Amino acid sequence: MEVVVEGNCYVSGRLERCCVGIENGRISKIAKTLDGDKVYNFGSKLVIPGAIDAHVHFRDPGMTNKEDFGTGSMAAICGGVTCVFDMPNTRPPTTTLSALRDKKRIAECKSLVDFGLFAGVRPGTDIASLSKEAVGFKLYMASTTGGLLVTSLDQVRAELQAVAASGKVLAVHAEDESLRAREAEESLEDHMRNRSADCEASAIRKLGEKAKACRLHICHVSAKNSLPLLAKIPNLTAEVTPHHLLLDTASRLGTLGKVNPPLRRRDDRQGLFQGLKDGKLDIVASDHAPHTLEEKEESFDYAPTGMPGVETMLPLMLHHVKERHLDLGTVVRGLCERPGEIYGVNKGRIAPGYDADLSVIDISAASVIKGSKLHSKCAWSAFEGMHGVFPKAVLLRGEVIVEDGYLVGERKGRDSVGRQE
Ligand code: DOR
Ligand code: ZN
């Protein structure tokens, strides 16, 4: 074997002391003992698949004062995320093949992690030309950062038909713009009231009527009352963010907690937490949406929505494993296996044929999250002061890229789309 990784590995749904043999960046064999040209022995530490963050905004091109593919991917890999899917609300928006290819070139130059790129759906988007190269399509049913709002599904009827025909996932920001209230906001409670749980429920119902031919994926579910609605739509998958699981309007975050869809009340996040355990929510994704602190210091009404999260997602979830609120299987399923399956990339499992993307974890070693120590350009975190279990080492396709928080590997991130062979 070219490379052998030895440790307490998460294989076929359980932990076992074994060796992972790697050739050409892919896992080729798993056995009790293996010889290798290069051997990494991680002893009793856990070895889990690299996480896939299926929802990030790396702001590149166009808003690189907030983040770029270099800093965003550094944050990702330091948090055990080895593959990210980037959203299309950049400048220019990723709605044409040339914009998608320009973004791909940027990511190939700067990224430390593998990636997929979403294409945005709006009237006139040439779905067929984008479908071979995009990881999936994104539809915004409510206004938020960037200008990709589609207020009525009737405006994109033909485009949705083409998405269905392409077989790619339609990931949706499901809030009904017509039900959004526009009262002045001074607090997270006000923001939540303007974007009520009914906004989310109504958007999900409309999708069930008008887009059910697509492989629907509901991004960042925020209300517990949405869970029974999701179950009614066949073949739908759903996502939840760490902030909707762990933060609420009582978290005293001010504008730092202003996101779309909004943080809600404690019983919502408890309901979502249970939904994740029950498998009603398929994946956890960060919706990493950095804005500078300066922008967040605007008055509440004017402050932009979104918060960073790619680096803290896996560590926060692993801390809940350490505290026995979640089992490791739920975390690996939601952050690694299911995103890989849903978006059809060869990642997210320790099994022969998969990319050798691995995180090495000491589950007893929690640390306190400090925004200023994280790697996003925005350098703040709404999870400040909470605990996280950060990976000790992270491998991308068989190469150690990060060890003890230091970059030791190269920038070799590449597009994961179309590499299944
Ligand atoms: O809060 C949000 N921020 N929600 C989104 O849907 C977009 C994101 C952003 O890009 O800033
Ligand atoms: Zn988003």
PDB file of N, CA, C and O and ligand atoms in Angstrom, residues 55-59 63 66 87 89-90 138 140 142-146 173 175 191 195 219-220 243-244 257-262 287-291 296 304-307, ligand 1:
ATOM      1  N   HIS A  55     -23.434  22.962   2.413  1.00  0.00           N
ATOM      2  CA  HIS A  55     -24.026  24.306   2.304  1.00  0.00           C
ATOM      3  C   HIS A  55     -23.058  25.346   2.869  1.00  0.00           C
ATOM      4  O   HIS A  55     -23.059  25.625   4.063  1.00  0.00           O
ATOM      5  N   VAL A  56     -22.226  25.910   1.999  1.00  0.00           N
ATOM      6  CA  VAL A  56     -21.345  27.012   2.430  1.00  0.00           C
ATOM      7  C   VAL A  56     -21.456  28.172   1.443  1.00  0.00           C
ATOM      8  O   VAL A  56     -21.806  27.989   0.272  1.00  0.00           O
ATOM      9  N   HIS A  57     -21.150  29.363   1.955  1.00  0.00           N
ATOM     10  CA  HIS A  57     -21.063  30.563   1.114  1.00  0.00           C
ATOM     11  C   HIS A  57     -19.634  31.079   1.273  1.00  0.00           C
ATOM     12  O   HIS A  57     -19.334  31.760   2.252  1.00  0.00           O
ATOM     13  N   PHE A  58     -18.758  30.752   0.323  1.00  0.00           N
ATOM     14  CA  PHE A  58     -17.363  31.194   0.441  1.00  0.00           C
ATOM     15  C   PHE A  58     -17.125  32.565  -0.210  1.00  0.00           C
ATOM     16  O   PHE A  58     -16.005  33.067  -0.230  1.00  0.00           O
ATOM     17  N   ARG A  59     -18.197  33.171  -0.744  1.00  0.00           N
ATOM     18  CA  ARG A  59     -18.178  34.593  -1.154  1.00  0.00           C
ATOM     19  C   ARG A  59     -17.216  34.917  -2.282  1.00  0.00           C
ATOM     20  O   ARG A  59     -16.916  36.101  -2.492  1.00  0.00           O
ATOM     21  N   MET A  63     -17.263  38.956  -3.098  1.00  0.00           N
ATOM     22  CA  MET A  63     -17.413  39.494  -1.740  1.00  0.00           C
ATOM     23  C   MET A  63     -16.260  39.001  -0.870  1.00  0.00           C
ATOM     24  O   MET A  63     -16.444  38.564   0.272  1.00  0.00           O
ATOM     25  N   LYS A  66     -15.377  39.375   2.856  1.00  0.00           N
ATOM     26  CA  LYS A  66     -15.992  38.561   3.909  1.00  0.00           C
ATOM     27  C   LYS A  66     -15.286  37.200   4.031  1.00  0.00           C
ATOM     28  O   LYS A  66     -15.158  36.633   5.125  1.00  0.00           O
ATOM     29  N   MET A  87     -22.536  27.763  -2.443  1.00  0.00           N
ATOM     30  CA  MET A  87     -23.816  28.296  -2.920  1.00  0.00           C
ATOM     31  C   MET A  87     -23.632  29.379  -3.992  1.00  0.00           C
ATOM     32  O   MET A  87     -22.589  30.024  -4.057  1.00  0.00           O
ATOM     33  N   ASN A  89     -24.975  32.405  -4.556  1.00  0.00           N
ATOM     34  CA  ASN A  89     -25.285  33.834  -4.390  1.00  0.00           C
ATOM     35  C   ASN A  89     -24.013  34.675  -4.225  1.00  0.00           C
ATOM     36  O   ASN A  89     -23.901  35.475  -3.304  1.00  0.00           O
ATOM     37  N   THR A  90     -23.078  34.444  -5.132  1.00  0.00           N
ATOM     38  CA  THR A  90     -21.852  35.239  -5.174  1.00  0.00           C
ATOM     39  C   THR A  90     -22.055  36.371  -6.186  1.00  0.00           C
ATOM     40  O   THR A  90     -23.137  36.511  -6.749  1.00  0.00           O
ATOM     41  N   LYS A 138     -29.816  25.418  -6.781  1.00  0.00           N
ATOM     42  CA  LYS A 138     -30.315  26.089  -5.580  1.00  0.00           C
ATOM     43  C   LYS A 138     -31.402  27.070  -5.971  1.00  0.00           C
ATOM     44  O   LYS A 138     -31.239  27.860  -6.902  1.00  0.00           O
ATOM     45  N   TYR A 140     -33.951  30.036  -4.314  1.00  0.00           N
ATOM     46  CA  TYR A 140     -34.273  30.905  -3.175  1.00  0.00           C
ATOM     47  C   TYR A 140     -35.718  31.367  -3.293  1.00  0.00           C
ATOM     48  O   TYR A 140     -36.047  32.125  -4.207  1.00  0.00           O
ATOM     49  N   ALA A 142     -37.150  33.066  -0.808  1.00  0.00           N
ATOM     50  CA  ALA A 142     -37.281  34.298  -0.006  1.00  0.00           C
ATOM     51  C   ALA A 142     -36.045  35.132  -0.207  1.00  0.00           C
ATOM     52  O   ALA A 142     -34.966  34.613  -0.520  1.00  0.00           O
ATOM     53  N   SER A 143     -36.193  36.448  -0.012  1.00  0.00           N
ATOM     54  CA  SER A 143     -35.044  37.316  -0.255  1.00  0.00           C
ATOM     55  C   SER A 143     -34.069  37.200   0.902  1.00  0.00           C
ATOM     56  O   SER A 143     -34.447  37.070   2.062  1.00  0.00           O
ATOM     57  N   THR A 144     -32.800  37.199   0.555  1.00  0.00           N
ATOM     58  CA  THR A 144     -31.733  37.111   1.535  1.00  0.00           C
ATOM     59  C   THR A 144     -30.486  37.642   0.838  1.00  0.00           C
ATOM     60  O   THR A 144     -30.600  38.290  -0.207  1.00  0.00           O
ATOM     61  N   THR A 145     -29.291  37.433   1.386  1.00  0.00           N
ATOM     62  CA  THR A 145     -28.071  37.954   0.752  1.00  0.00           C
ATOM     63  C   THR A 145     -28.015  37.545  -0.733  1.00  0.00           C
ATOM     64  O   THR A 145     -28.280  36.392  -1.053  1.00  0.00           O
ATOM     65  N   GLY A 146     -27.657  38.485  -1.608  1.00  0.00           N
ATOM     66  CA  GLY A 146     -27.588  38.166  -3.053  1.00  0.00           C
ATOM     67  C   GLY A 146     -28.958  38.341  -3.678  1.00  0.00           C
ATOM     68  O   GLY A 146     -29.963  38.460  -2.979  1.00  0.00           O
ATOM     69  N   HIS A 173     -34.085  27.129  -0.449  1.00  0.00           N
ATOM     70  CA  HIS A 173     -34.281  28.010   0.704  1.00  0.00           C
ATOM     71  C   HIS A 173     -35.785  28.214   0.798  1.00  0.00           C
ATOM     72  O   HIS A 173     -36.363  28.983   0.041  1.00  0.00           O
ATOM     73  N   GLU A 175     -38.678  29.591   2.374  1.00  0.00           N
ATOM     74  CA  GLU A 175     -39.459  30.551   3.156  1.00  0.00           C
ATOM     75  C   GLU A 175     -40.346  31.262   2.139  1.00  0.00           C
ATOM     76  O   GLU A 175     -39.851  31.676   1.087  1.00  0.00           O
ATOM     77  N   HIS A 191     -37.038  39.402  14.491  1.00  0.00           N
ATOM     78  CA  HIS A 191     -36.658  38.770  13.215  1.00  0.00           C
ATOM     79  C   HIS A 191     -37.424  37.459  13.039  1.00  0.00           C
ATOM     80  O   HIS A 191     -37.904  37.152  11.948  1.00  0.00           O
ATOM     81  N   ARG A 195     -40.367  36.369  10.099  1.00  0.00           N
ATOM     82  CA  ARG A 195     -40.220  35.170   9.263  1.00  0.00           C
ATOM     83  C   ARG A 195     -40.726  33.982  10.079  1.00  0.00           C
ATOM     84  O   ARG A 195     -39.960  33.177  10.592  1.00  0.00           O
ATOM     85  N   CYS A 219     -33.223  23.026   2.563  1.00  0.00           N
ATOM     86  CA  CYS A 219     -32.069  23.524   3.314  1.00  0.00           C
ATOM     87  C   CYS A 219     -32.521  24.027   4.693  1.00  0.00           C
ATOM     88  O   CYS A 219     -33.675  24.393   4.884  1.00  0.00           O
ATOM     89  N   HIS A 220     -31.605  24.042   5.596  1.00  0.00           N
ATOM     90  CA  HIS A 220     -31.750  24.652   6.931  1.00  0.00           C
ATOM     91  C   HIS A 220     -33.181  24.723   7.482  1.00  0.00           C
ATOM     92  O   HIS A 220     -33.728  25.816   7.666  1.00  0.00           O
ATOM     93  N   HIS A 243     -26.625  25.912  14.041  1.00  0.00           N
ATOM     94  CA  HIS A 243     -27.212  27.044  14.781  1.00  0.00           C
ATOM     95  C   HIS A 243     -28.687  26.829  15.068  1.00  0.00           C
ATOM     96  O   HIS A 243     -29.170  27.228  16.118  1.00  0.00           O
ATOM     97  N   HIS A 244     -29.419  26.182  14.155  1.00  0.00           N
ATOM     98  CA  HIS A 244     -30.822  25.922  14.479  1.00  0.00           C
ATOM     99  C   HIS A 244     -30.971  24.787  15.497  1.00  0.00           C
ATOM    100  O   HIS A 244     -32.027  24.655  16.130  1.00  0.00           O
ATOM    101  N   GLY A 257     -26.651  36.686  15.757  1.00  0.00           N
ATOM    102  CA  GLY A 257     -27.566  35.556  15.606  1.00  0.00           C
ATOM    103  C   GLY A 257     -28.626  35.792  14.536  1.00  0.00           C
ATOM    104  O   GLY A 257     -29.543  34.986  14.377  1.00  0.00           O
ATOM    105  N   LYS A 258     -28.484  36.880  13.776  1.00  0.00           N
ATOM    106  CA  LYS A 258     -29.476  37.188  12.732  1.00  0.00           C
ATOM    107  C   LYS A 258     -29.156  36.362  11.490  1.00  0.00           C
ATOM    108  O   LYS A 258     -28.121  36.582  10.838  1.00  0.00           O
ATOM    109  N   VAL A 259     -30.016  35.397  11.199  1.00  0.00           N
ATOM    110  CA  VAL A 259     -29.835  34.510  10.039  1.00  0.00           C
ATOM    111  C   VAL A 259     -31.199  34.273   9.401  1.00  0.00           C
ATOM    112  O   VAL A 259     -32.234  34.461  10.036  1.00  0.00           O
ATOM    113  N   ASN A 260     -31.162  33.792   8.176  1.00  0.00           N
ATOM    114  CA  ASN A 260     -32.380  33.361   7.483  1.00  0.00           C
ATOM    115  C   ASN A 260     -32.248  31.897   7.092  1.00  0.00           C
ATOM    116  O   ASN A 260     -31.263  31.553   6.458  1.00  0.00           O
ATOM    117  N   PRO A 261     -33.231  31.058   7.399  1.00  0.00           N
ATOM    118  CA  PRO A 261     -34.363  31.341   8.266  1.00  0.00           C
ATOM    119  C   PRO A 261     -33.879  31.641   9.688  1.00  0.00           C
ATOM    120  O   PRO A 261     -32.770  31.282  10.042  1.00  0.00           O
ATOM    121  N   PRO A 262     -34.755  32.289  10.480  1.00  0.00           N
ATOM    122  CA  PRO A 262     -34.294  32.795  11.773  1.00  0.00           C
ATOM    123  C   PRO A 262     -34.106  31.721  12.835  1.00  0.00           C
ATOM    124  O   PRO A 262     -34.664  30.625  12.729  1.00  0.00           O
ATOM    125  N   ASP A 287     -24.395  26.084   6.573  1.00  0.00           N
ATOM    126  CA  ASP A 287     -24.826  27.375   6.011  1.00  0.00           C
ATOM    127  C   ASP A 287     -23.823  28.465   6.411  1.00  0.00           C
ATOM    128  O   ASP A 287     -24.213  29.567   6.811  1.00  0.00           O
ATOM    129  N   HIS A 288     -22.542  28.116   6.305  1.00  0.00           N
ATOM    130  CA  HIS A 288     -21.458  29.062   6.608  1.00  0.00           C
ATOM    131  C   HIS A 288     -21.654  30.321   5.763  1.00  0.00           C
ATOM    132  O   HIS A 288     -21.459  30.295   4.554  1.00  0.00           O
ATOM    133  N   ALA A 289     -22.068  31.410   6.408  1.00  0.00           N
ATOM    134  CA  ALA A 289     -22.414  32.645   5.678  1.00  0.00           C
ATOM    135  C   ALA A 289     -21.745  33.825   6.358  1.00  0.00           C
ATOM    136  O   ALA A 289     -22.380  34.595   7.074  1.00  0.00           O
ATOM    137  N   PRO A 290     -20.425  33.978   6.169  1.00  0.00           N
ATOM    138  CA  PRO A 290     -19.688  35.011   6.899  1.00  0.00           C
ATOM    139  C   PRO A 290     -20.024  36.422   6.442  1.00  0.00           C
ATOM    140  O   PRO A 290     -20.234  36.690   5.267  1.00  0.00           O
ATOM    141  N   HIS A 291     -20.107  37.291   7.440  1.00  0.00           N
ATOM    142  CA  HIS A 291     -20.155  38.739   7.232  1.00  0.00           C
ATOM    143  C   HIS A 291     -19.140  39.322   8.197  1.00  0.00           C
ATOM    144  O   HIS A 291     -18.895  38.736   9.261  1.00  0.00           O
ATOM    145  N   LYS A 296     -21.856  43.489  10.879  1.00  0.00           N
ATOM    146  CA  LYS A 296     -22.777  43.016  11.913  1.00  0.00           C
ATOM    147  C   LYS A 296     -23.007  44.069  13.002  1.00  0.00           C
ATOM    148  O   LYS A 296     -23.934  43.950  13.791  1.00  0.00           O
ATOM    149  N   PRO A 304     -26.581  42.539   8.113  1.00  0.00           N
ATOM    150  CA  PRO A 304     -26.828  41.434   7.182  1.00  0.00           C
ATOM    151  C   PRO A 304     -27.123  40.126   7.927  1.00  0.00           C
ATOM    152  O   PRO A 304     -26.789  39.991   9.109  1.00  0.00           O
ATOM    153  N   THR A 305     -27.760  39.186   7.215  1.00  0.00           N
ATOM    154  CA  THR A 305     -28.108  37.903   7.841  1.00  0.00           C
ATOM    155  C   THR A 305     -27.080  36.844   7.484  1.00  0.00           C
ATOM    156  O   THR A 305     -26.587  36.803   6.356  1.00  0.00           O
ATOM    157  N   GLY A 306     -26.786  35.987   8.435  1.00  0.00           N
ATOM    158  CA  GLY A 306     -25.858  34.884   8.196  1.00  0.00           C
ATOM    159  C   GLY A 306     -24.765  34.859   9.243  1.00  0.00           C
ATOM    160  O   GLY A 306     -24.447  35.892   9.839  1.00  0.00           O
ATOM    161  N   MET A 307     -24.216  33.670   9.453  1.00  0.00           N
ATOM    162  CA  MET A 307     -23.111  33.519  10.410  1.00  0.00           C
ATOM    163  C   MET A 307     -22.145  32.450   9.893  1.00  0.00           C
ATOM    164  O   MET A 307     -22.548  31.547   9.159  1.00  0.00           O
TER     165      MET A 307
HETATM  166  O1  DOR B   1     -28.787  34.053   6.706  1.00  0.00           O
HETATM  167  C1  DOR B   1     -28.504  33.743   5.557  1.00  0.00           C
HETATM  168  N1  DOR B   1     -27.372  34.178   4.978  1.00  0.00           N
HETATM  169  N2  DOR B   1     -29.337  32.980   4.853  1.00  0.00           N
HETATM  170  C2  DOR B   1     -29.162  32.745   3.544  1.00  0.00           C
HETATM  171  O2  DOR B   1     -29.961  32.088   2.951  1.00  0.00           O
HETATM  172  C3  DOR B   1     -28.039  33.336   2.820  1.00  0.00           C
HETATM  173  C4  DOR B   1     -26.948  33.653   3.738  1.00  0.00           C
HETATM  174  C5  DOR B   1     -25.897  34.539   3.107  1.00  0.00           C
HETATM  175  O3  DOR B   1     -25.456  34.227   1.993  1.00  0.00           O
HETATM  176  O4  DOR B   1     -25.485  35.509   3.749  1.00  0.00           O
END
